[in-house]
């Protein structure tokens, strides 16, 4: 049983079909799909439900549309929390955090009360890292490791920029890392990334031969890609976000390929990179048996150290602000 | 790995394309070992938005997408094509008469037909989605005389999938257990969803749909109306058209052309009516039941047609003939 929140919205519209057609959980895994959104969106959600029926997808055993948490969160195996309060014109960061703490505290409590304890929770709605931490704190009997947030879109964007630079396909680039917060302080790190050039695997720094680009424009391009897409499309990047969500969930479900690691926002407890505990921070991870582990022992140079600490600092401040509201939410 | 195929999608900055492009790029239409050069065409005012779509396709990191080209120029878009999916068309605006809509679209599809003739491979498969799909398809085909008429088809698969889904919901099975529904005629409100020859898998056995449903008046009444009006129902609920399910239907339609239809199953496609054995006049772009093999479709022959079906099939043929007449008034002046 898979829940998608914000189900009447743009990202869900691109995502639901991939979930229903077997490309996320496999071609022999039947699914009961639960769609949650706010009450004013029930009419639109009904239209989405009609379309899913018209897609005639054999794996979709049932589709349930609801605005009630006690229906939405019941017996869940997977929860994809896409819905969040969007930033409106004139809204301060504090206001955004306050509104979202309220939502994710409630949804965390609903997970605690109704979902299976084995539920995997993937948070997409921004601010993703802090929303994820809020939900986890509000669901204390669900293991912290079951909660993750999406930094896979930034990870895929980083791969794609390297691929475009070198004239290869994105599939030939692996082991990029996104450290930290899914925000403008994220650090796309290719110090440990490899690219397949003419059949041989080469380090990305070695292949690109342009350190100043890799430490400058490359990072900025990846950080600002979301804004660039919105500027061009006048809408947010639903297609590529949905693809990243599908990748993230598929890796949780089936594990990561041998020799490859991916980026996920996870609880920082026990990491060996000097990032403080109790933050929801994006790390390189490998996954096996639906369980992730930090990739250990990657050497960190001074340039990386500074950037990793900067994004950790932002996350600590975000957490502090958000948790002021947690008790009153 | 085979050579890349060149696939064009028009109306590429729009809703339906946005749901479709990802399926094309991820291998689920042409297969997991077929590399693709994806060409995106839209009108000049949409080039900014199209650039955003191109960025997103890059960010999807799809290994089969060898290249993505965004353009507003027909000579770039139609060059050396293997497949053309013509989604873009002039939408109906408030106050627009049917005649105006036909006139505007004849202009577009005459030009695109001529571009196919001039630039595309002669083997190109053309799938027309933009409405009025049947007449737009015929217009394009007439404007590309040296491309075989059989290479042109229009989408009625969405209606076909909707019909399957309504039967499945009625009987409490999944849509996959329903096969051989037929959509006859025009992709419009005169379309005729026919389940006289359809079968459903119930408790492991295959049963005729009329036999399984046991409600002839529903099958001849509300069922037909629901399928015919489903598009409007989705627009009413979503406030937007049914892009997701349309994209899925387009993917199904193309996949069947590419890989053939499964044994014992047929699908619905708008095709040139020449040589059909169902009494539909020649030279119409009409939806029929077809089987496909080696990228070539053939009419399903010999299905018995009762009086009820006969009347409905003729009604939609009549509408198509009138549409064709109106459209072709404009063809010479377009």
XYZ file of C-alpha atoms in Angstrom:
663
model
C 0.000 0.000 0.000
C 1.581 3.226 -1.263
C 0.512 6.738 -0.272
C 1.258 9.863 -2.276
C 0.359 13.198 -0.673
C -0.111 16.390 -2.661
C -1.716 13.914 -5.049
C -3.699 16.522 -6.976
C -0.544 18.471 -7.789
C 1.997 18.691 -10.581
C 4.715 16.388 -9.281
C 2.255 13.650 -8.317
C 0.678 13.859 -11.786
C 4.029 12.963 -13.333
C 4.799 10.360 -10.639
C 1.611 8.326 -10.226
C 1.827 6.725 -13.647
C 5.390 5.467 -12.994
C 4.280 3.971 -9.682
C 1.297 2.269 -11.315
C 3.093 0.798 -14.318
C 5.615 -1.305 -12.402
C 8.726 0.724 -13.081
C 9.285 1.594 -9.401
C 8.337 -1.541 -7.441
C 8.780 -4.082 -10.240
C 6.537 -5.722 -12.820
C 5.119 -8.334 -10.464
C 4.282 -6.128 -7.472
C 0.570 -5.239 -7.250
C -0.172 -1.895 -5.628
C -2.970 -0.215 -3.733
C -2.434 3.468 -4.413
C -3.710 5.989 -1.889
C -3.977 9.649 -2.895
C -4.191 12.361 -0.249
C -4.747 16.063 -0.752
C -6.539 18.926 0.986
C -10.329 19.111 0.861
C -10.565 21.906 -1.774
C -8.667 19.647 -4.194
C -11.008 16.645 -4.013
C -12.665 17.477 -7.333
C -9.325 17.621 -9.119
C -8.220 14.439 -7.341
C -11.306 12.706 -8.664
C -10.203 13.617 -12.177
C -6.771 12.126 -11.473
C -8.433 8.943 -10.239
C -10.502 8.758 -13.459
C -7.356 9.075 -15.518
C -5.552 6.356 -13.583
C -8.522 4.076 -14.320
C -8.346 5.049 -18.009
C -4.657 4.114 -18.057
C -5.755 0.500 -17.625
C -2.720 -0.442 -15.490
C -2.774 -4.130 -14.513
C -0.743 -3.701 -11.287
C -3.051 -1.070 -9.796
C -5.408 -3.204 -7.727
C -7.178 -0.203 -6.230
C -6.918 3.580 -6.130
C -8.277 5.471 -3.107
C -8.665 9.266 -3.100
C -9.111 10.956 0.286
C -8.627 14.097 2.376
C -8.592 12.183 5.679
C -5.356 11.214 7.385
C -6.881 8.178 9.128
C -7.776 6.735 5.722
C -4.587 7.824 3.968
C -2.010 6.520 6.434
C -3.623 3.190 7.259
C -1.339 0.119 7.007
C 1.113 1.870 4.705
C 4.197 0.196 3.312
C 5.444 3.341 1.559
C 4.599 7.027 2.083
C 5.711 9.611 -0.469
C 5.107 13.007 1.116
C 5.053 15.382 -1.829
C 2.483 17.843 -0.489
C 3.676 20.839 1.487
C 2.887 24.495 1.925
C 4.412 26.352 -1.022
C 6.188 29.644 -0.559
C 3.935 32.547 -1.444
C 4.958 36.057 -2.396
C 5.914 38.037 0.706
C 6.264 34.915 2.833
C 9.251 34.911 5.181
C 11.334 31.783 5.654
C 10.061 31.593 9.235
C 6.440 31.541 8.055
C 7.166 28.770 5.566
C 8.856 26.665 8.239
C 6.033 27.268 10.702
C 3.327 26.234 8.220
C 5.185 23.113 7.192
C 6.058 22.021 10.729
C 2.327 21.909 11.363
C 1.703 19.665 8.336
C 4.575 17.291 8.919
C 4.016 16.993 12.659
C 0.465 15.883 11.904
C 1.547 13.472 9.178
C 4.333 12.062 11.377
C 1.746 11.437 14.097
C -0.555 9.778 11.562
C 2.288 7.505 10.453
C 2.880 6.635 14.101
C -0.775 5.862 14.657
C -1.878 4.125 11.449
C 1.010 2.955 9.276
C 3.018 -0.241 9.537
C 6.151 0.171 11.662
C 8.139 -0.999 8.637
C 6.894 1.896 6.500
C 9.442 3.667 4.305
C 8.856 7.408 4.250
C 10.212 9.588 1.443
C 9.800 13.324 1.907
C 9.773 15.522 -1.191
C 7.776 18.595 -0.130
C 10.087 21.501 0.687
C 11.868 22.321 2.908
C 12.431 18.582 2.458
C 15.175 17.918 5.003
C 13.498 19.754 7.866
C 10.046 18.432 6.985
C 11.504 14.924 7.044
C 13.080 15.452 10.447
C 9.829 16.890 11.801
C 7.864 13.859 10.602
C 10.425 11.457 12.063
C 10.385 13.201 15.451
C 6.596 12.931 15.459
C 6.720 9.179 14.782
C 9.088 7.983 17.503
C 8.298 4.281 17.235
C 9.130 4.158 13.532
C 12.903 3.692 13.086
C 14.638 6.983 12.129
C 16.370 5.117 9.315
C 13.029 4.574 7.569
C 12.806 8.305 6.861
C 14.630 9.889 3.933
C 14.302 13.028 1.865
C 14.870 13.595 -1.833
C 18.186 14.969 -3.039
C 18.194 12.627 -6.011
C 17.004 15.351 -8.375
C 20.102 17.415 -7.603
C 22.164 14.217 -7.882
C 20.687 13.482 -11.356
C 21.198 17.097 -12.387
C 24.862 16.909 -11.367
C 25.331 13.703 -13.404
C 23.661 15.337 -16.368
C 25.850 18.465 -16.250
C 29.017 16.349 -16.189
C 27.652 14.220 -19.037
C 26.825 17.284 -21.152
C 30.291 18.732 -20.473
C 32.026 15.549 -21.599
C 29.664 14.579 -24.430
C 28.615 11.255 -22.878
C 25.236 10.061 -21.621
C 24.340 10.637 -17.980
C 24.373 6.881 -17.465
C 28.142 6.870 -17.989
C 28.637 9.125 -14.947
C 28.462 7.637 -11.465
C 29.160 8.318 -7.815
C 28.484 12.016 -7.754
C 27.490 13.189 -4.266
C 25.052 15.782 -3.025
C 25.932 16.802 0.555
C 23.593 18.556 2.941
C 20.407 20.530 2.513
C 18.148 20.432 -0.558
C 18.565 24.180 -0.908
C 21.012 26.664 -2.376
C 23.671 25.551 0.130
C 23.726 21.992 -1.276
C 27.184 20.854 -2.249
C 27.477 18.843 -5.504
C 30.761 16.983 -5.101
C 32.431 15.089 -7.955
C 35.764 14.416 -6.235
C 34.850 10.727 -6.058
C 32.788 10.524 -9.241
C 33.763 8.433 -12.252
C 32.951 8.695 -15.940
C 33.195 6.057 -18.672
C 35.266 7.529 -21.508
C 36.028 5.309 -24.500
C 35.415 2.211 -22.436
C 37.661 3.219 -19.529
C 36.611 4.569 -16.136
C 38.235 7.893 -15.307
C 37.890 10.237 -12.339
C 35.675 13.200 -13.226
C 38.157 15.884 -12.138
C 40.751 14.134 -14.335
C 38.382 13.860 -17.309
C 36.998 17.388 -17.206
C 40.396 19.070 -16.695
C 38.745 22.273 -15.487
C 38.895 22.502 -11.715
C 37.653 26.068 -11.611
C 34.472 25.074 -13.492
C 33.933 22.089 -11.203
C 34.380 24.281 -8.120
C 32.455 27.211 -9.546
C 29.907 27.283 -12.364
C 29.174 23.557 -12.222
C 28.107 23.859 -8.583
C 26.048 26.980 -9.223
C 24.325 25.465 -12.249
C 23.218 22.427 -10.265
C 22.165 24.545 -7.270
C 20.102 26.910 -9.441
C 18.748 24.412 -11.980
C 15.328 24.330 -10.329
C 14.971 28.086 -10.693
C 16.179 27.918 -14.315
C 13.499 25.359 -15.191
C 10.757 27.391 -13.476
C 11.898 30.505 -15.335
C 11.694 28.708 -18.690
C 8.580 26.566 -18.140
C 6.721 28.941 -15.811
C 6.040 25.753 -13.822
C 8.229 23.653 -11.549
C 10.226 20.676 -12.738
C 7.625 17.964 -12.233
C 8.881 15.495 -14.858
C 12.452 15.334 -13.604
C 11.371 15.439 -9.963
C 9.072 12.472 -10.562
C 11.904 10.603 -12.248
C 14.210 11.305 -9.294
C 11.562 10.135 -6.814
C 11.138 6.924 -8.796
C 14.934 6.382 -8.803
C 15.164 7.060 -5.047
C 12.362 4.633 -4.177
C 13.567 1.959 -6.617
C 17.007 2.039 -5.007
C 15.472 1.657 -1.540
C 13.389 -1.270 -2.764
C 15.952 -3.127 -4.868
C 19.287 -1.832 -3.539
C 22.096 0.041 -5.264
C 24.203 -1.575 -8.026
C 27.632 -2.974 -7.114
C 30.304 -0.275 -7.020
C 27.808 2.572 -7.132
C 26.404 4.873 -4.501
C 23.605 7.432 -4.542
C 22.630 10.566 -2.595
C 19.828 10.593 -0.025
C 18.839 12.867 2.810
C 19.037 10.679 5.929
C 19.489 11.003 9.688
C 23.106 11.994 10.327
C 23.537 9.913 13.509
C 26.773 7.896 13.423
C 28.255 9.434 10.269
C 32.050 9.593 10.020
C 32.249 12.920 8.183
C 32.085 15.248 11.159
C 28.495 16.299 10.492
C 26.651 16.794 13.815
C 24.167 14.115 14.844
C 20.396 14.572 14.651
C 20.319 16.418 11.337
C 18.516 15.248 8.209
C 21.482 15.633 5.826
C 22.174 14.295 2.359
C 24.982 11.735 2.245
C 26.387 9.194 -0.206
C 24.796 5.849 0.661
C 24.651 2.253 -0.532
C 21.471 0.269 -0.076
C 20.872 -3.456 0.454
C 17.815 -5.310 1.822
C 15.894 -2.027 1.909
C 18.496 -0.676 4.367
C 20.895 2.165 3.647
C 24.437 2.601 4.969
C 26.757 5.594 4.770
C 29.591 5.239 2.276
C 32.537 5.453 4.669
C 36.081 6.632 4.298
C 35.894 9.055 1.371
C 38.756 11.572 1.737
C 37.470 15.123 2.217
C 39.620 18.046 1.027
C 39.475 21.567 2.483
C 37.243 22.925 -0.275
C 34.682 20.178 0.347
C 34.980 20.504 4.122
C 34.011 24.160 4.025
C 30.998 23.540 1.809
C 29.810 20.542 3.821
C 29.983 22.540 7.045
C 28.152 25.500 5.512
C 25.135 23.414 4.562
C 25.193 21.655 7.953
C 25.080 25.051 9.638
C 22.025 26.056 7.594
C 20.303 22.807 8.485
C 21.009 23.295 12.191
C 19.510 26.789 12.055
C 16.482 25.567 10.107
C 15.977 22.807 12.656
C 16.183 25.270 15.544
C 13.635 27.629 13.975
C 11.304 24.800 13.032
C 11.398 23.193 16.446
C 10.419 26.426 18.173
C 7.094 25.773 16.500
C 6.988 22.021 17.088
C 5.507 22.183 20.559
C 2.900 24.774 19.623
C 1.979 23.204 16.265
C 22.770 -1.687 -30.042
C 20.762 -0.582 -33.119
C 21.092 2.810 -34.826
C 19.087 5.585 -33.163
C 15.623 6.308 -34.547
C 14.452 9.873 -35.045
C 11.187 10.578 -33.281
C 9.347 13.882 -33.573
C 6.736 15.128 -31.130
C 4.848 18.292 -32.096
C 3.034 20.448 -29.567
C 6.100 19.520 -27.517
C 5.739 22.395 -25.050
C 2.231 21.309 -24.136
C 0.489 19.154 -21.556
C 0.168 15.868 -23.401
C 3.769 15.951 -24.632
C 4.966 16.648 -21.075
C 3.402 13.374 -19.941
C 4.542 11.514 -23.074
C 8.176 12.490 -23.601
C 9.427 10.661 -20.531
C 7.809 7.378 -21.645
C 9.418 7.733 -25.065
C 12.830 8.445 -23.532
C 12.850 5.638 -20.957
C 12.489 2.750 -23.381
C 8.929 1.768 -22.595
C 7.646 2.568 -26.107
C 10.403 1.473 -28.500
C 12.140 -1.025 -26.215
C 15.055 -0.954 -23.804
C 17.749 -1.295 -26.466
C 16.528 1.288 -28.976
C 18.409 4.591 -28.769
C 16.409 7.663 -29.750
C 17.012 11.115 -31.147
C 14.048 13.094 -29.856
C 12.934 16.127 -31.832
C 10.583 18.629 -30.199
C 8.570 21.050 -32.334
C 6.349 23.865 -31.174
C 5.396 27.365 -32.275
C 7.891 30.194 -31.851
C 6.247 31.827 -28.778
C 6.747 28.527 -26.907
C 10.505 28.218 -27.427
C 11.281 29.410 -23.898
C 9.010 26.813 -22.350
C 10.391 24.163 -24.718
C 13.870 24.990 -23.499
C 12.694 24.218 -19.962
C 11.348 20.857 -21.133
C 14.702 20.123 -22.774
C 16.491 20.944 -19.486
C 14.236 18.552 -17.631
C 14.800 15.751 -20.124
C 18.538 16.215 -19.571
C 17.998 16.124 -15.798
C 16.112 12.836 -16.164
C 19.435 11.236 -17.122
C 17.858 8.813 -19.619
C 20.467 6.531 -21.220
C 18.514 5.909 -24.445
C 18.119 9.580 -25.302
C 21.114 10.183 -27.533
C 20.087 13.708 -28.366
C 17.191 16.098 -27.836
C 16.553 18.861 -30.398
C 14.115 21.703 -29.737
C 12.957 23.726 -32.747
C 10.218 25.868 -34.293
C 11.332 25.079 -37.866
C 9.650 22.388 -39.940
C 12.764 21.729 -42.046
C 14.671 20.810 -38.883
C 11.806 18.968 -37.210
C 10.766 16.676 -40.047
C 14.215 15.734 -41.336
C 14.862 11.979 -41.720
C 12.082 10.993 -39.338
C 11.263 7.401 -38.462
C 8.251 8.352 -36.322
C 6.160 11.529 -36.140
C 3.703 12.046 -33.283
C 1.582 15.051 -34.228
C 0.127 16.196 -30.922
C 0.037 19.923 -31.637
C -3.084 21.425 -33.183
C -5.183 24.551 -32.950
C -7.372 24.224 -29.865
C -11.010 25.274 -29.912
C -11.481 28.722 -28.417
C -14.631 30.196 -26.972
C -16.901 31.401 -29.775
C -15.073 29.359 -32.408
C -17.308 27.627 -34.921
C -16.559 24.090 -36.047
C -15.759 25.459 -39.506
C -13.120 27.810 -38.076
C -11.493 25.002 -36.131
C -11.337 22.791 -39.217
C -9.967 25.637 -41.341
C -7.199 26.457 -38.880
C -6.185 22.841 -38.510
C -6.242 22.060 -42.233
C -3.619 24.768 -42.612
C -1.367 23.202 -39.976
C -1.692 19.623 -41.139
C -1.361 20.451 -44.816
C 1.950 22.126 -44.010
C 3.133 19.255 -41.808
C 2.056 16.686 -44.414
C 4.081 18.559 -47.007
C 7.062 18.682 -44.623
C 6.802 14.915 -44.135
C 6.754 14.509 -47.900
C 9.792 16.704 -48.332
C 12.047 15.791 -45.387
C 11.031 12.568 -43.648
C 11.921 9.015 -44.588
C 9.309 7.395 -46.809
C 8.999 4.671 -44.191
C 7.929 7.182 -41.499
C 5.041 6.156 -39.235
C 2.771 9.105 -38.517
C 0.474 9.125 -35.491
C -1.965 12.031 -35.296
C -3.301 13.015 -31.873
C -4.198 16.688 -32.248
C -7.947 17.133 -32.736
C -9.921 16.794 -34.904
C -7.595 13.787 -35.133
C -9.218 11.792 -37.937
C -9.559 14.721 -40.335
C -6.161 16.157 -39.439
C -4.657 12.744 -40.188
C -6.386 12.527 -43.573
C -5.246 16.068 -44.432
C -1.635 15.236 -43.610
C -1.792 12.018 -45.621
C -3.256 13.778 -48.670
C -0.445 16.332 -48.444
C 2.210 13.603 -48.420
C 1.231 11.543 -51.493
C 4.463 9.568 -51.795
C 4.247 8.263 -48.217
C 2.004 5.158 -48.117
C -1.483 5.986 -46.769
C -1.158 3.018 -44.424
C 1.669 4.744 -42.565
C -0.799 7.310 -41.222
C -2.981 6.578 -38.204
C -4.860 8.585 -35.609
C -5.383 7.949 -31.934
C -8.588 6.292 -30.749
C -6.706 4.193 -28.222
C -7.657 6.498 -25.366
C -11.324 5.789 -26.002
C -10.439 2.103 -26.395
C -8.654 2.078 -23.009
C -11.522 3.992 -21.419
C -13.994 1.394 -22.723
C -11.866 -1.446 -21.304
C -11.672 0.362 -17.985
C -15.452 0.923 -17.739
C -16.128 -2.779 -18.374
C -13.455 -3.724 -15.836
C -14.930 -1.412 -13.183
C -18.424 -2.812 -13.855
C -17.260 -6.409 -13.419
C -14.697 -5.825 -10.643
C -11.717 -7.059 -12.652
C -8.604 -5.230 -13.835
C -8.657 -3.581 -17.270
C -6.022 -6.048 -18.412
C -8.575 -8.848 -18.157
C -10.773 -7.173 -20.792
C -9.831 -7.453 -24.459
C -11.065 -6.876 -27.982
C -13.261 -3.886 -27.372
C -13.665 -1.802 -30.525
C -13.931 1.917 -31.124
C -15.523 2.560 -34.528
C -15.345 5.838 -36.403
C -14.529 9.377 -35.427
C -12.661 10.426 -32.252
C -15.627 12.587 -31.332
C -18.997 12.269 -29.635
C -20.228 10.019 -32.487
C -17.594 7.349 -31.721
C -19.118 3.929 -31.200
C -17.626 1.828 -28.352
C -18.602 -1.726 -29.291
C -18.183 -4.692 -26.933
C -20.132 -7.256 -28.984
C -16.863 -9.051 -29.711
C -15.059 -8.240 -26.466
C -14.025 -10.861 -23.943
C -13.375 -10.737 -20.205
C -11.450 -13.147 -17.991
C -13.737 -14.140 -15.102
C -12.458 -16.700 -12.609
C -9.970 -17.990 -15.107
C -12.452 -18.418 -17.968
C -12.936 -16.177 -20.977
C -16.502 -14.946 -21.352
C -18.171 -12.621 -23.842
C -18.699 -9.179 -22.309
C -22.422 -8.973 -23.091
C -22.789 -12.388 -21.427
C -20.748 -11.371 -18.393
C -22.331 -7.975 -17.783
C -25.934 -9.208 -18.256
C -27.159 -5.636 -18.765
C -27.719 -4.970 -22.461
C -29.396 -1.629 -21.849
C -26.342 -0.355 -19.939
C -24.015 -1.595 -22.671
C -26.123 0.094 -25.355
C -26.777 3.207 -23.316
C -24.864 4.615 -20.364
C -21.688 2.647 -21.078
C -21.433 4.242 -24.536
C -22.207 7.707 -23.226
C -19.696 7.422 -20.385
C -16.905 6.500 -22.779
C -17.908 9.187 -25.274
C -18.009 11.898 -22.597
C -15.105 10.758 -20.428
C -12.803 13.431 -21.819
C -15.216 16.174 -20.816
C -15.664 14.597 -17.367
C -11.923 14.641 -16.733
C -11.615 18.262 -17.901
C -14.491 19.234 -15.619
C -12.811 17.613 -12.607
C -9.167 18.477 -13.288
C -9.749 21.821 -15.042
C -7.137 20.479 -17.474
C -7.312 17.869 -20.206
C -6.465 14.229 -19.670
C -2.754 14.356 -20.453
C -1.662 11.339 -18.377
C -4.116 8.880 -19.878
C -3.697 10.343 -23.366
C 0.063 9.872 -23.125
C -0.430 6.286 -21.982
C -2.754 5.618 -24.930
C -0.261 7.149 -27.381
C 2.494 4.945 -25.936
C 0.247 1.856 -26.297
C -0.667 2.787 -29.897
C 2.959 3.303 -30.953
C 4.211 0.234 -29.088
C 1.652 -1.927 -30.913
C 2.746 -0.493 -34.271
C 6.374 -1.179 -33.412
C 6.079 -4.628 -31.843
C 2.752 -5.934 -33.150
C -0.419 -6.966 -31.343
C -0.505 -10.036 -29.059
C -1.947 -13.276 -30.446
C -5.725 -13.373 -30.278
C -6.033 -9.666 -29.510
C -6.930 -6.670 -31.598
C -6.825 -2.933 -30.930
C -8.529 0.193 -32.246
C -6.791 2.668 -34.562
C -7.956 5.384 -36.901
C -6.746 4.284 -40.346
C -7.576 4.804 -44.027
C -10.836 2.983 -44.757
C -9.870 1.796 -48.258
C -10.659 -1.894 -48.755
C -12.574 -2.444 -45.501
C -15.282 -5.119 -45.496
C -17.671 -3.312 -43.142
C -19.450 -1.118 -45.675
C -17.670 2.058 -44.582
C -16.992 4.274 -47.626
C -13.419 4.411 -48.914
C -11.141 7.397 -48.375
C -12.151 8.149 -44.809
C -9.826 8.141 -41.801
C -11.988 5.866 -39.611
C -11.264 3.881 -36.463
C -11.370 0.120 -36.992
C -10.337 -3.023 -35.106
C -6.893 -3.998 -36.397
C -4.109 -6.518 -35.823
C -0.512 -5.499 -36.382
C 2.547 -7.474 -37.481
C 5.869 -6.299 -38.915
C 4.844 -2.690 -38.324
C 1.895 -3.246 -40.688
C -1.762 -3.190 -39.677
C -4.619 -5.203 -41.151
C -8.357 -4.894 -40.638
C -9.889 -7.576 -38.436
C -12.265 -9.146 -40.962
C -15.544 -10.971 -40.673
C -16.931 -9.673 -37.366
C -20.737 -9.969 -37.473
C -22.427 -6.561 -37.261
C -25.929 -6.334 -35.766
C -28.469 -3.610 -36.590
C -27.692 -1.560 -33.502
C -23.992 -1.474 -34.382
C -24.731 -0.840 -38.062
C -26.661 2.321 -37.291
C -23.967 3.696 -35.002
C -21.138 2.851 -37.394
C -22.924 4.623 -40.241
C -23.669 7.683 -38.106
C -20.023 8.275 -37.300
C -19.035 7.609 -40.937
C -21.526 10.268 -42.018
C -19.983 12.795 -39.626
C -16.517 11.997 -40.919
C -17.624 12.445 -44.526
C -19.081 15.864 -43.697
C -15.964 16.877 -41.772
C -13.831 15.796 -44.711
C -15.945 17.816 -47.151
C -15.749 20.966 -45.030
C -12.041 20.559 -44.420
C -11.199 19.984 -48.059
C -12.959 23.168 -49.133
C -10.049 24.828 -47.365
C -7.359 22.464 -48.572
C -6.712 24.201 -51.857
C -6.678 27.666 -50.335
C -4.655 26.718 -47.213
